[in-house]
Coordinates of C-alpha atoms and ligand atoms in Angstrom, one line a residue:
M539 CA -149.0 152.5 38.8
R540 CA -147.6 152.5 35.0
F541 CA -150.2 151.9 32.8
G542 CA -149.8 151.3 28.9
S543 CA -146.2 150.1 28.4
P544 CA -145.7 147.8 25.5
R545 CA -146.7 143.8 26.5
T546 CA -143.5 141.7 26.7
S547 CA -145.9 138.5 26.4
L548 CA -148.8 136.9 24.8
P549 CA -151.9 137.4 27.1
P550 CA -153.0 133.9 28.6
N551 CA -156.6 133.6 26.5
W552 CA -157.8 130.8 28.6
D553 CA -161.1 132.6 28.4
C554 CA -160.9 134.6 25.1
G555 CA -159.6 137.7 26.7
Y556 CA -161.9 137.3 29.7
D557 CA -158.6 136.5 31.9
I558 CA -157.1 139.6 31.9
S559 CA -153.1 140.1 32.4
D560 CA -153.2 143.6 31.9
Y561 CA -156.1 145.8 32.3
C562 CA -154.4 148.9 30.7
N563 CA -153.1 147.5 27.2
V564 CA -154.1 145.9 24.1
A565 CA -153.4 142.1 23.6
P566 CA -150.6 142.1 20.7
E567 CA -152.8 140.0 18.4
Y568 CA -155.0 142.5 18.0
G569 CA -152.5 145.4 17.9
T570 CA -150.9 148.0 20.1
L571 CA -152.6 150.9 22.2
D572 CA -151.8 153.4 19.5
D573 CA -153.6 151.4 17.2
F574 CA -156.5 151.5 19.6
K575 CA -156.2 155.2 20.1
L576 CA -156.4 155.4 16.2
F577 CA -159.4 153.4 15.9
L578 CA -161.2 155.2 18.6
D579 CA -160.8 158.6 17.0
E580 CA -161.5 157.2 13.8
S581 CA -164.7 156.0 15.0
H582 CA -165.7 159.0 16.9
K583 CA -165.0 161.2 13.6
R584 CA -167.6 158.8 12.1
N585 CA -170.1 159.5 14.9
I586 CA -169.6 155.7 16.2
R587 CA -169.4 155.4 20.1
V588 CA -166.9 152.6 21.3
I589 CA -167.9 151.1 25.0
L590 CA -165.1 148.4 26.2
D591 CA -165.8 145.4 28.2
L592 CA -164.5 145.6 31.7
V593 CA -164.1 142.3 33.6
L594 CA -164.6 143.2 37.3
N595 CA -165.0 139.7 39.2
H596 CA -161.4 138.3 38.5
T597 CA -158.5 138.6 36.5
S598 CA -156.1 136.2 34.9
D599 CA -153.9 133.7 37.3
E600 CA -150.8 135.3 35.4
H601 CA -151.9 139.3 36.5
A602 CA -149.3 140.9 38.4
W603 CA -151.7 141.3 41.3
F604 CA -152.2 137.7 41.5
L605 CA -148.9 136.6 41.0
E606 CA -147.7 139.1 44.0
S607 CA -150.4 137.7 45.8
K608 CA -150.0 134.3 45.6
S609 CA -146.4 134.9 46.4
S610 CA -146.5 134.9 50.2
R611 CA -149.1 135.4 52.8
A612 CA -147.0 138.6 53.9
N613 CA -147.0 140.2 50.3
P614 CA -148.8 143.7 50.3
K615 CA -151.2 142.3 47.8
A616 CA -151.9 139.0 49.8
D617 CA -155.5 139.9 50.5
W618 CA -156.1 140.8 47.2
Y619 CA -157.8 137.7 46.4
V620 CA -160.0 135.4 48.2
W621 CA -157.7 132.9 50.0
V622 CA -158.5 129.9 52.7
D623 CA -156.2 127.5 54.4
T624 CA -158.8 124.7 53.4
P625 CA -161.7 124.6 51.0
P626 CA -164.8 125.7 53.6
N627 CA -167.7 124.2 51.2
N628 CA -168.3 122.4 47.9
W629 CA -169.0 125.4 46.0
Q630 CA -168.7 125.0 42.3
S631 CA -166.9 127.0 39.6
C632 CA -169.5 127.2 36.8
F633 CA -166.7 126.5 34.2
D634 CA -164.3 123.7 35.5
G635 CA -165.4 121.9 38.4
D636 CA -164.1 122.8 42.4
A637 CA -164.6 126.5 43.0
W638 CA -161.2 126.3 45.3
T639 CA -157.9 125.7 43.6
Y640 CA -154.8 124.9 45.8
A641 CA -151.8 127.2 45.4
P642 CA -148.6 125.7 46.5
E643 CA -146.8 128.9 46.8
R644 CA -149.0 130.2 49.7
G645 CA -149.8 126.5 51.1
Q646 CA -153.8 128.3 50.8
Y647 CA -156.8 127.9 48.2
Y648 CA -157.9 130.7 46.2
Y649 CA -161.5 131.0 45.1
H650 CA -163.0 131.2 41.3
Y651 CA -166.4 131.7 40.0
F652 CA -164.8 130.9 36.6
M653 CA -161.8 129.1 35.7
K654 CA -159.3 128.2 37.7
Q655 CA -157.2 130.6 35.5
Q656 CA -159.6 133.3 36.6
P657 CA -158.9 134.1 40.6
D658 CA -161.6 136.0 42.0
L659 CA -160.5 139.5 43.3
N660 CA -161.4 140.5 46.9
W661 CA -163.7 143.3 46.6
H662 CA -164.0 143.8 50.2
N663 CA -160.4 145.2 50.0
P664 CA -160.5 149.2 49.3
E665 CA -157.3 149.0 47.3
V666 CA -158.9 146.5 45.2
K667 CA -161.4 149.0 44.1
Q668 CA -159.1 151.8 44.0
A669 CA -156.9 150.0 41.4
M670 CA -160.4 148.8 39.4
W671 CA -161.2 152.0 39.1
D672 CA -157.8 153.4 38.1
A673 CA -157.9 151.0 35.2
A674 CA -161.6 152.4 34.2
R675 CA -160.5 155.7 34.1
F676 CA -157.5 154.9 32.0
W677 CA -159.5 154.2 29.0
L678 CA -162.4 157.0 30.0
D679 CA -159.2 159.4 29.8
L680 CA -158.6 158.0 26.3
G681 CA -162.2 158.9 25.2
V682 CA -164.1 155.7 25.7
D683 CA -167.5 155.7 25.8
G684 CA -168.5 153.2 28.3
Y685 CA -168.6 149.8 29.4
R686 CA -170.0 146.5 29.3
L687 CA -169.6 145.6 32.7
D688 CA -169.1 141.8 32.8
A689 CA -170.7 139.0 35.3
I690 CA -171.4 141.7 37.7
G691 CA -173.5 139.1 39.6
T692 CA -170.1 137.2 40.7
I693 CA -168.2 139.9 42.5
Y694 CA -169.4 139.1 46.0
E695 CA -170.0 135.9 47.7
D696 CA -172.0 134.5 50.8
P697 CA -170.2 135.6 53.5
K698 CA -171.6 132.6 55.6
R699 CA -170.0 130.5 52.6
T700 CA -173.1 128.2 53.0
P701 CA -172.7 124.7 50.6
H702 CA -174.8 124.2 48.0
S703 CA -177.6 121.7 48.4
V704 CA -177.5 120.1 45.0
P705 CA -176.7 116.1 45.3
M706 CA -174.2 116.3 42.1
N707 CA -171.1 118.4 41.2
L708 CA -170.9 120.5 38.2
A709 CA -169.9 117.9 35.5
E710 CA -172.6 115.9 36.6
L711 CA -174.9 118.8 36.6
R712 CA -174.1 119.3 33.2
R713 CA -174.4 115.6 32.3
F714 CA -177.7 115.5 33.8
S715 CA -179.0 118.7 32.3
D716 CA -178.0 117.5 28.7
L717 CA -180.2 114.3 29.4
A718 CA -183.3 116.2 30.9
K719 CA -186.0 115.7 29.0
T720 CA -189.5 115.4 30.5
P721 CA -190.9 118.7 32.0
K722 CA -190.1 117.3 35.4
E723 CA -186.5 116.7 34.5
L724 CA -186.4 120.2 32.9
K725 CA -187.4 121.8 36.1
L726 CA -185.4 120.0 38.2
K727 CA -182.2 121.1 36.1
D728 CA -183.2 124.8 36.5
K729 CA -183.7 124.2 40.3
Y730 CA -180.3 122.7 40.5
W731 CA -178.6 125.3 38.3
H732 CA -180.1 127.9 40.5
D733 CA -179.7 126.2 43.8
M734 CA -175.7 125.1 43.1
F735 CA -174.6 129.3 42.6
K736 CA -177.4 130.9 44.3
H737 CA -174.7 131.5 47.3
Q738 CA -172.1 132.9 44.8
W739 CA -174.1 135.7 43.1
G740 CA -176.4 138.5 43.6
Q741 CA -174.5 138.9 47.1
A742 CA -175.2 142.2 49.4
G743 CA -172.6 145.0 48.5
L744 CA -173.0 145.4 44.6
H745 CA -175.6 148.3 44.9
D746 CA -173.0 150.4 46.6
L747 CA -170.3 149.2 44.4
M748 CA -172.3 150.2 41.1
Q749 CA -173.0 153.4 42.5
E750 CA -169.3 154.2 43.5
L751 CA -168.6 153.0 39.8
R752 CA -171.2 155.3 38.6
A753 CA -169.7 158.1 40.5
V754 CA -166.1 157.4 38.8
M755 CA -168.4 157.6 35.4
N756 CA -169.7 160.9 36.5
E757 CA -166.2 162.3 36.7
Y758 CA -166.3 162.4 33.0
G759 CA -168.2 164.7 30.6
G760 CA -170.1 163.5 27.6
D761 CA -172.6 160.9 27.1
R762 CA -171.0 157.9 28.9
M763 CA -172.8 154.7 29.7
L764 CA -172.9 151.6 31.7
V765 CA -174.4 148.1 31.0
G766 CA -174.5 145.5 33.1
E767 CA -174.4 142.0 31.9
D768 CA -177.1 141.3 34.1
D769 CA -181.0 141.3 33.8
N770 CA -181.6 142.3 37.0
I771 CA -183.2 146.0 36.9
D772 CA -182.5 146.7 40.6
Y773 CA -179.1 147.3 39.0
M774 CA -180.1 150.5 37.6
G775 CA -181.0 151.4 41.4
N776 CA -183.0 154.9 41.4
G777 CA -182.8 155.2 37.7
N778 CA -179.9 157.8 38.1
D779 CA -177.1 156.4 40.5
E780 CA -176.3 153.1 39.1
L781 CA -176.0 151.1 35.7
H782 CA -177.4 153.2 32.8
L783 CA -178.6 149.6 31.2
V784 CA -179.0 146.3 32.0
F785 CA -180.0 143.3 29.2
N786 CA -183.4 142.3 28.5
F787 CA -182.0 138.4 28.8
P788 CA -185.5 137.2 29.7
L789 CA -186.5 137.9 26.1
M790 CA -184.1 135.4 24.8
R791 CA -184.3 133.0 27.3
T792 CA -187.1 131.1 25.4
E793 CA -186.8 128.1 23.0
R794 CA -189.1 130.0 20.7
L795 CA -189.6 133.7 20.3
T796 CA -193.5 133.8 19.9
P797 CA -196.1 136.9 20.1
Q798 CA -197.2 135.8 23.6
H799 CA -193.7 135.3 25.3
I800 CA -193.1 139.2 23.7
R801 CA -195.9 140.5 25.1
K802 CA -195.4 139.3 28.4
N803 CA -191.6 140.1 28.4
Q804 CA -192.4 143.9 27.5
K805 CA -195.2 144.1 29.7
E806 CA -193.0 143.2 32.8
R807 CA -189.9 145.1 31.7
L808 CA -191.5 148.4 30.8
K809 CA -193.5 148.3 33.9
R810 CA -190.6 148.0 36.1
L811 CA -188.4 150.3 34.3
N812 CA -191.1 152.9 34.2
S813 CA -191.2 152.5 38.0
L814 CA -187.8 153.5 38.8
P815 CA -188.1 156.3 41.4
V816 CA -186.0 159.1 40.3
E817 CA -185.8 158.6 36.7
K818 CA -187.4 156.1 34.2
G819 CA -185.1 153.5 32.8
W820 CA -184.0 152.7 29.7
A821 CA -184.8 149.1 28.2
C822 CA -181.9 147.3 26.6
N823 CA -182.6 144.3 24.0
T824 CA -180.8 141.7 22.6
L825 CA -181.2 138.3 21.0
G826 CA -177.8 137.0 20.9
N827 CA -174.0 137.5 22.2
H828 CA -171.0 135.6 22.2
D829 CA -172.4 133.3 25.0
S830 CA -175.3 132.3 23.1
S831 CA -176.4 130.0 20.0
R832 CA -176.8 132.5 17.3
I833 CA -180.4 133.7 16.3
R834 CA -180.6 131.9 12.8
T835 CA -179.9 128.6 14.4
R836 CA -181.3 129.0 17.7
Y837 CA -184.6 130.5 16.6
G838 CA -184.7 129.1 13.1
D839 CA -187.5 126.0 12.5
K840 CA -185.4 124.7 9.7
L841 CA -187.9 125.5 7.2
H842 CA -188.1 129.2 7.4
D843 CA -185.0 129.9 8.8
A844 CA -184.1 132.9 6.7
E845 CA -187.5 134.6 6.7
L846 CA -187.5 133.9 10.6
A847 CA -183.5 135.7 10.8
R848 CA -185.5 138.9 9.1
L849 CA -188.6 138.8 11.5
H850 CA -186.2 138.5 14.8
A851 CA -183.8 141.4 13.2
G852 CA -187.1 143.4 12.8
L853 CA -188.3 142.9 16.4
I854 CA -184.8 144.0 17.9
L855 CA -184.9 147.1 16.0
T856 CA -188.6 147.9 16.5
L857 CA -189.0 147.2 20.4
K858 CA -188.6 150.1 22.5
G859 CA -184.9 150.3 23.8
T860 CA -181.3 150.3 22.9
A861 CA -180.7 147.3 20.6
F862 CA -177.6 145.1 20.6
L863 CA -176.5 143.1 18.2
Y864 CA -173.8 140.4 17.6
N865 CA -171.5 140.8 14.8
G866 CA -172.2 138.3 12.0
E867 CA -176.0 138.0 12.7
E868 CA -176.4 140.8 10.1
I869 CA -175.5 138.4 7.2
G870 CA -177.0 135.6 8.9
M871 CA -174.3 133.5 10.4
T872 CA -175.3 130.5 11.8
D873 CA -173.6 128.2 14.5
Y874 CA -171.0 125.5 13.2
M875 CA -170.7 121.9 15.3
L876 CA -167.0 121.4 15.8
T877 CA -166.2 117.8 14.8
D878 CA -163.2 117.0 16.5
I879 CA -162.1 117.5 20.1
S880 CA -158.7 119.2 18.8
Q881 CA -160.4 122.0 17.4
V882 CA -162.3 123.0 20.5
K883 CA -160.8 126.0 22.0
D884 CA -163.4 127.2 24.7
T885 CA -161.8 125.7 27.7
M886 CA -165.1 125.1 29.4
G887 CA -165.7 122.7 26.5
I888 CA -162.6 121.0 26.8
W889 CA -163.4 120.4 30.6
Y890 CA -166.6 118.9 30.3
Y891 CA -165.7 116.5 27.0
H892 CA -162.9 115.0 29.7
A893 CA -164.8 115.2 32.6
I894 CA -167.5 112.9 30.8
V895 CA -165.5 111.0 29.0
T896 CA -163.0 109.8 31.6
G897 CA -165.3 110.5 34.5
M898 CA -168.4 108.9 33.4
G899 CA -167.5 106.6 30.6
V900 CA -169.4 108.4 28.0
H901 CA -168.5 107.3 24.2
P902 CA -166.3 109.9 22.8
E903 CA -168.7 110.3 19.9
E904 CA -171.2 111.2 22.1
A905 CA -169.1 113.5 24.2
L906 CA -168.0 115.4 21.0
A907 CA -171.5 116.0 19.9
R908 CA -172.4 117.6 23.3
T909 CA -169.2 119.1 23.8
A910 CA -169.8 120.9 19.8
E911 CA -173.5 121.8 21.3
M912 CA -172.4 123.5 24.5
T913 CA -169.1 125.2 23.9
R914 CA -169.3 128.9 22.8
D915 CA -167.0 127.9 19.6
K916 CA -170.2 127.3 17.8
N917 CA -171.0 131.0 17.7
R918 CA -167.6 132.4 17.7
T919 CA -166.1 131.2 14.2
P920 CA -164.2 134.0 12.4
M921 CA -166.6 136.9 10.5
Q922 CA -167.4 136.1 7.0
W923 CA -166.1 138.7 5.2
S924 CA -166.0 137.3 1.6
K925 CA -165.7 134.3 -0.5
N926 CA -161.8 134.3 -0.5
S927 CA -160.2 131.8 1.3
N928 CA -160.7 131.7 4.8
A929 CA -164.0 133.9 4.3
G930 CA -161.5 136.8 3.9
F931 CA -160.9 136.6 7.6
S932 CA -157.1 135.3 7.5
P933 CA -154.9 135.1 4.4
Q934 CA -154.9 131.5 3.0
D935 CA -151.8 130.5 4.5
I936 CA -152.8 131.2 8.0
T937 CA -155.0 128.8 10.1
P938 CA -157.2 131.0 11.9
W939 CA -158.4 130.9 15.5
L940 CA -161.3 128.5 14.9
P941 CA -162.6 126.6 11.7
V942 CA -164.6 128.9 9.3
N943 CA -168.0 128.0 8.8
P944 CA -168.1 126.3 5.2
N945 CA -171.4 128.4 4.7
Y946 CA -169.4 131.3 3.6
K947 CA -169.1 130.1 0.1
D948 CA -172.9 129.7 0.1
G949 CA -173.5 134.0 0.2
I950 CA -173.4 134.0 3.7
N951 CA -170.7 136.6 3.9
V952 CA -170.2 140.7 3.6
K953 CA -168.9 141.5 -0.1
D954 CA -171.8 139.2 -1.8
Q955 CA -174.3 140.4 0.6
T956 CA -173.3 144.0 -0.1
Q957 CA -173.6 143.5 -3.8
S958 CA -176.8 141.9 -3.6
P959 CA -180.0 144.3 -2.9
Y960 CA -182.1 141.9 -1.7
S961 CA -179.4 140.5 0.9
L962 CA -179.9 140.2 4.6
L963 CA -177.1 142.7 5.3
N964 CA -179.0 145.3 3.2
Y965 CA -182.3 144.5 5.0
Y966 CA -180.8 145.1 8.4
Q967 CA -179.1 148.3 7.1
H968 CA -182.6 149.5 5.5
L969 CA -184.4 149.0 8.8
I970 CA -181.6 150.5 10.7
N971 CA -181.9 153.6 8.6
V972 CA -185.8 153.4 8.9
R973 CA -185.2 153.6 12.6
K974 CA -183.0 156.0 12.6
Q975 CA -185.1 158.4 10.9
S976 CA -188.0 157.9 12.8
P977 CA -188.3 159.3 16.5
A978 CA -191.2 156.9 17.3
L979 CA -189.0 154.1 16.7
I980 CA -186.3 155.6 18.8
F981 CA -188.0 157.4 21.5
G982 CA -191.5 156.4 21.4
E983 CA -193.7 154.7 23.9
Y984 CA -194.8 151.3 23.5
T985 CA -198.5 150.3 23.2
P986 CA -199.2 146.5 22.4
I987 CA -202.6 146.4 19.9
H988 CA -204.7 143.3 19.0
A989 CA -202.9 141.8 22.3
A990 CA -204.7 138.5 22.1
A991 CA -203.2 137.7 18.8
K992 CA -201.0 134.5 18.7
D993 CA -199.8 134.5 15.0
Y994 CA -198.9 138.4 14.8
F995 CA -197.4 140.6 17.3
A996 CA -198.4 144.5 16.5
F997 CA -197.8 147.2 18.7
L998 CA -197.7 151.2 18.4
R999 CA -194.4 153.3 19.0
H1000 CA -195.5 157.0 19.6
T1001 CA -194.0 160.1 20.5
D1002 CA -195.7 163.7 20.5
S1003 CA -194.6 164.2 16.7
Q1004 CA -195.0 160.8 15.3
K1005 CA -197.0 157.5 15.7
V1006 CA -195.9 154.3 14.0
V1007 CA -197.6 150.6 13.7
V1008 CA -195.1 147.7 13.9
V1009 CA -196.7 144.2 12.6
L1010 CA -194.7 141.2 13.1
N1011 CA -196.1 138.0 11.3
F1012 CA -195.1 135.2 13.2
S1013 CA -196.6 132.5 11.1
N1014 CA -196.7 131.4 7.5
K1015 CA -200.0 132.4 7.1
R1016 CA -201.2 135.7 4.7
L1017 CA -203.0 137.8 7.1
E1018 CA -205.6 140.5 7.0
L1019 CA -205.8 142.8 10.0
D1020 CA -208.6 145.2 10.7
L1021 CA -207.0 148.2 12.5
T1022 CA -210.4 150.2 12.4
K1023 CA -211.0 149.4 16.2
V1024 CA -207.7 150.5 17.3
K1025 CA -208.3 154.2 18.5
E1026 CA -205.0 155.3 17.9
V1027 CA -205.0 154.1 14.5
K1028 CA -208.7 154.5 13.3
A1029 CA -209.9 157.3 11.1
R1030 CA -206.4 157.6 9.7
T1031 CA -203.9 156.8 7.1
L1032 CA -201.0 153.9 7.2
H1033 CA -198.3 155.5 5.3
T1034 CA -195.9 152.4 4.9
L1035 CA -191.8 153.0 6.2
F1036 CA -190.7 149.8 5.5
S1037 CA -192.0 146.0 4.8
S1038 CA -189.9 142.9 4.2
A1039 CA -192.6 141.9 1.7
D1040 CA -193.7 144.0 -1.4
H1041 CA -196.2 146.5 -0.5
S1042 CA -196.1 148.4 -3.9
Q1043 CA -199.3 150.8 -2.5
K1044 CA -198.2 153.2 0.0
K1045 CA -201.4 153.9 1.5
Q1046 CA -202.9 151.1 3.2
D1047 CA -206.3 149.9 3.9
L1048 CA -206.9 149.8 7.6
H1049 CA -210.0 147.6 7.1
A1050 CA -207.9 144.5 5.6
L1051 CA -203.9 145.1 6.0
A1052 CA -202.4 142.6 4.2
I1053 CA -199.6 141.2 5.5
N1054 CA -197.9 138.3 4.0
P1055 CA -196.1 134.9 5.8
F1056 CA -193.3 136.0 8.2
E1057 CA -193.7 140.0 7.0
I1058 CA -192.3 142.7 9.1
F1059 CA -194.5 145.9 8.3
I1060 CA -193.6 149.3 9.7
A1061 CA -196.1 152.2 9.0
E1062 CA -196.8 155.7 10.2
V1063 CA -199.6 156.9 11.3
K1064 CA -201.1 160.0 9.7
S1065 CA -204.1 162.4 9.5
T1066 CA -206.1 161.3 6.5
H1067 CA -205.6 164.8 5.1
G1068 CA -201.7 164.5 6.2
Ligands
NOJ1448 C1 -169.3 136.6 30.9 C2 -168.8 136.5 29.5 O1 -169.6 137.2 28.5 C3 -168.1 135.5 29.0 O2 -167.9 135.1 27.9 C4 -167.0 135.1 30.1 O3 -166.6 133.8 29.7 C5 -167.3 134.9 31.7 N1 -168.3 136.4 31.7 C6 -166.3 135.3 32.5 O4 -166.0 136.5 32.5

C-alpha cells in the first residue's frame, strides 16, 4: 500500500470529513501532509500533544476500497464491506433512513449505519483490520500522540440481523421526537431510539478489537493514548488492555446541570473506574463537542448565560479527570440557527428537512425551524477570531463554509477577549493555569462535601501533598457556608487559589465562607500555621 501521495481530488465531505476517502493524507482545504508534519513538530516543541480522529466503522463510498469492493463480486476486496442480495431487515441508518443501499454495479445492497455515502466496513475480514491498523501506524510513525476513536459501538452488527421493533422509520421517529412533550411521550421516544438501533451497535467482538488496537499502540513508545467516542467504561477493559479513556457523556446528557445530577454522575462513574481489575481507570469529562449544542446555549437560562458559562467551565476544569473542551467554548460562542435551507451543510439536516416536507407535509417554515435546531451546523459555525469581516476566519471576499455567527461583533471573538482582563477567554486561561499548578486539581481524589446541598456543588480534591476545596454556586443567591464540620477542612485555613468573584481577602472564614451568586471558588486547605 502506498501512503501519502498527493491528493488528486477533493474529498467528498458528506459528513464534515467523517467520510474518509484516503486514510493517509490531508484534505486539501486543510493543507498538505507536509503542513501537518510541520504543525505536529511545532506543537510538540510547545509541549502540546496532538491526537487525531480515527474513523473505524466506515469509509467514504469514494474510498478506493469501496470502489473496488462494489465493482464486482469477484474483486479481491469484494468482502471488505457488508453486502447482501436483498435487505434482510428494516434496519435504519441513523442519518438518512434505510440502512441498506443498492449498488447496481454488483446488483447487491450494502449496509451503512450512517449516511449511504459512508458504507460500513466488514470488520470480520482480517484484511480490513490489517489495512486499518496500517493506517493507524502511518500517523503514529509520524509522531501523533493518539486517537479519538469514532463511533466504536457501531463497528459490529447483530449476526442474526434481528429486525427492530419500532413501529416507524427514522424520519417518523425524528418527527415523533420533535413533537414529544409529555413525560410519557419523552420516555417512549427514548425507548424507541434504543430499540431502533440496539441490534446495530454494542455487539460482541468489540473488546477483542479494542485489545488489538491497544496492542498496535503499545508498539510505540511515548505516552500515547486512545479515547473512545463512547461512554461505556467496559471499553477500558481491565484498565490496561483496551482504551485509555472513554467520555463521560452521561454528565452532559441532561437539560440542566444541577449539583444533584453532577454528584450522582461522579459517584457512579468514579466507583466504576476505581474498580477496574488490573489498573484503575482515569476519568474524562466534557460538556460539548461538534455534535452537540454549545454549552452557553444549551445550559444557559437566558438570564444568567454569561455567569453559567463561567460556572460550567469551572466545573469541567475542576472535576477529576481529563477535560475535553470544544473550540469556541472558551470565548462563549453560541449556537447559530440557520435561516434558509440553502445554508444547511449537515447532510443529516438536509435529509430530514426534505423527509418531513415532502414525506409528511410539514410546512417548510416549521421544517426549517426544526432542521436548524437538530442540525449540527448550529454549533459548527466558523471560529470567531476578531471583529474583522467573517470574524477574521476568512478574508472578506471569501464566503465561509457556514455563515459566521453575527455575535462576533459583540465581543465574542478572540482578539477583543485577549485585550479584556475580565473576558471569558482570560477566565479560562487563568483557571487552566491554576489547574496546571495544582497537583490536587490534576491528580487528586474527589470527595464530595455538603452532599445534600441543592444550590451548590462542593468537593475536595486531594493528593498526599495538597488538598483543595472547590465550591460551585449554581444559584443566583449569595451563600454563606459553614465548613467547620467538614473533617478534612476544620481547624485549617483556606487560601484562595481562584475565584470568579472578588475575594479581596486571601484567607477565608470557615464559619461563614461567603460565596457570590454563580461563583466558582477554589482554595487550598492549609494548616493554620502554614
Ligand atoms: C461521530 C462523529 O462525532 C460525528 O460527527 C459523525 O457524523 C459520526 N460519528 C459518523 O462518523
